[in-house]
Amino acid sequence: MKLRDLGFDEWFEVHSPEFCQEGCSFARISAVDRGSYLIRDESKEVPAELTGKLSYQIESPINLPCVGDWVTAQYYDNDTAAVIHRVFPRKTFLRRKTAGENIDYQMIAANIDIAYIVQSCHFDFNPHRLDRYLVMAADGRVEPIAILTKTDLISPDELDQKIAVIRSVTKAKVIALSNITGIGFDEFRQTLSPGKTYCLLGSSGVGKTTLINRLMGREAFNTKAVSGTGEGTHTTSRRHLIVLSQGAMLIDTPGMRELGIVGAGEGVNIGFEEFVALSAKCRYANCSHEHEPGCAVRAAAENGELSEDRYSSYIKLKKESEYYEMSYLDKRKKDKAFGRFVKSAKKQIRD
């Protein structure tokens, strides 16, 4: 195996000269668990930690290495462990707002080629949640593919209706499959290419881990029995990059109960292209598409040209993204001001 087989393509080769360091080599973050890391190169996967200098230089959690990142690392103890000196810039990424009240970014994965957005045909099916995942993918310049699982739990007519709903909100490819019958699995497998990186996104119990086990041809990862409703239960506890036998790489992710959007204005625009096109006809350039007279977007929703449901989703995501971005920027300013105060106080004590 070579680094190119792990996704180190021309984009990273262009950046590599500035990240070369004597006694070090390049590796990819394959797992992150509570501040500890696993890194992978052409021949091995070993535990790693950040150097003290890198830890000190990192100003925000968003800059910490995440699964899929490329790093400059130095091995020791006969190549059984390593320290991470530098982190490459990210070609693409998946991120969300941190869970809870704290307003910050949480990295999900980096340098992803395709994000599989997985929803169950049963209780998990949620177009509004799909909108959020699509915005997340667009924000990080990742191509999405929608995966509908558990098709064996509904009728063919119900399945057609759900596929129609998805196609009404995105141009992304849609694959319907069942882990029980195997229908649709070959189509899913054909989307995987050697040297490319894929990420599974979706709620707990939609069948992400079962998909990985089926691809690997064995029960490599634990799954739990489904409930009486046909829904699965949460099993994945951390993100881990897996190299499949056909050469593709797949990242499983824990189910996310919260999927907040921070500063993803461009992602919202990409996810709702028809709204952006209409907004050019609004009377005011800075129209919020809510109360202003002469709003082409609101008029289209009122006359049925746009779905009221989709209009509501667009307004909600747009406002949420803008609000959290302002709050995040305000928080960063306060953090930097406090950092300067601490440095000044330390300097005064030394003097």
Tab-separated table of C-alpha atoms in Angstrom, residues 22 45 47 52 69 84 95 98 125 137 150 198 203 224 229 235 238 245 253 270 274 276 295 298-299 301 342:
chain	number	residue	atom	x	y	z
A	22	GLU	CA	13.354	15.918	9.194
A	45	GLU	CA	-1.568	1.776	12.391
A	47	PRO	CA	-1.302	5.245	18.639
A	52	GLY	CA	3.355	20.048	23.294
A	69	ASP	CA	-6.838	14.442	8.465
A	84	ILE	CA	2.028	14.501	15.629
A	95	ARG	CA	-18.713	19.590	10.758
A	98	THR	CA	-21.250	21.180	19.211
A	125	PHE	CA	-37.295	9.066	7.841
A	137	ALA	CA	-22.133	18.250	3.097
A	150	LYS	CA	-34.867	-1.077	5.803
A	198	TYR	CA	-16.554	7.810	2.220
A	203	SER	CA	-29.082	8.644	13.355
A	224	LYS	CA	-27.460	-4.888	18.486
A	229	THR	CA	-40.594	-1.661	15.866
A	235	THR	CA	-23.600	0.736	18.610
A	238	ARG	CA	-16.244	6.590	17.909
A	245	SER	CA	-10.676	-4.987	0.714
A	253	THR	CA	-19.840	7.788	12.798
A	270	ILE	CA	-26.200	25.216	-2.362
A	274	GLU	CA	-34.045	27.390	-6.212
A	276	VAL	CA	-31.123	31.641	-4.327
A	295	CYS	CA	-39.976	39.325	-1.723
A	298	ARG	CA	-42.050	34.387	-0.069
A	299	ALA	CA	-44.380	35.091	-3.010
A	301	ALA	CA	-44.117	29.936	-1.431
A	342	VAL	CA	-3.503	36.179	30.600
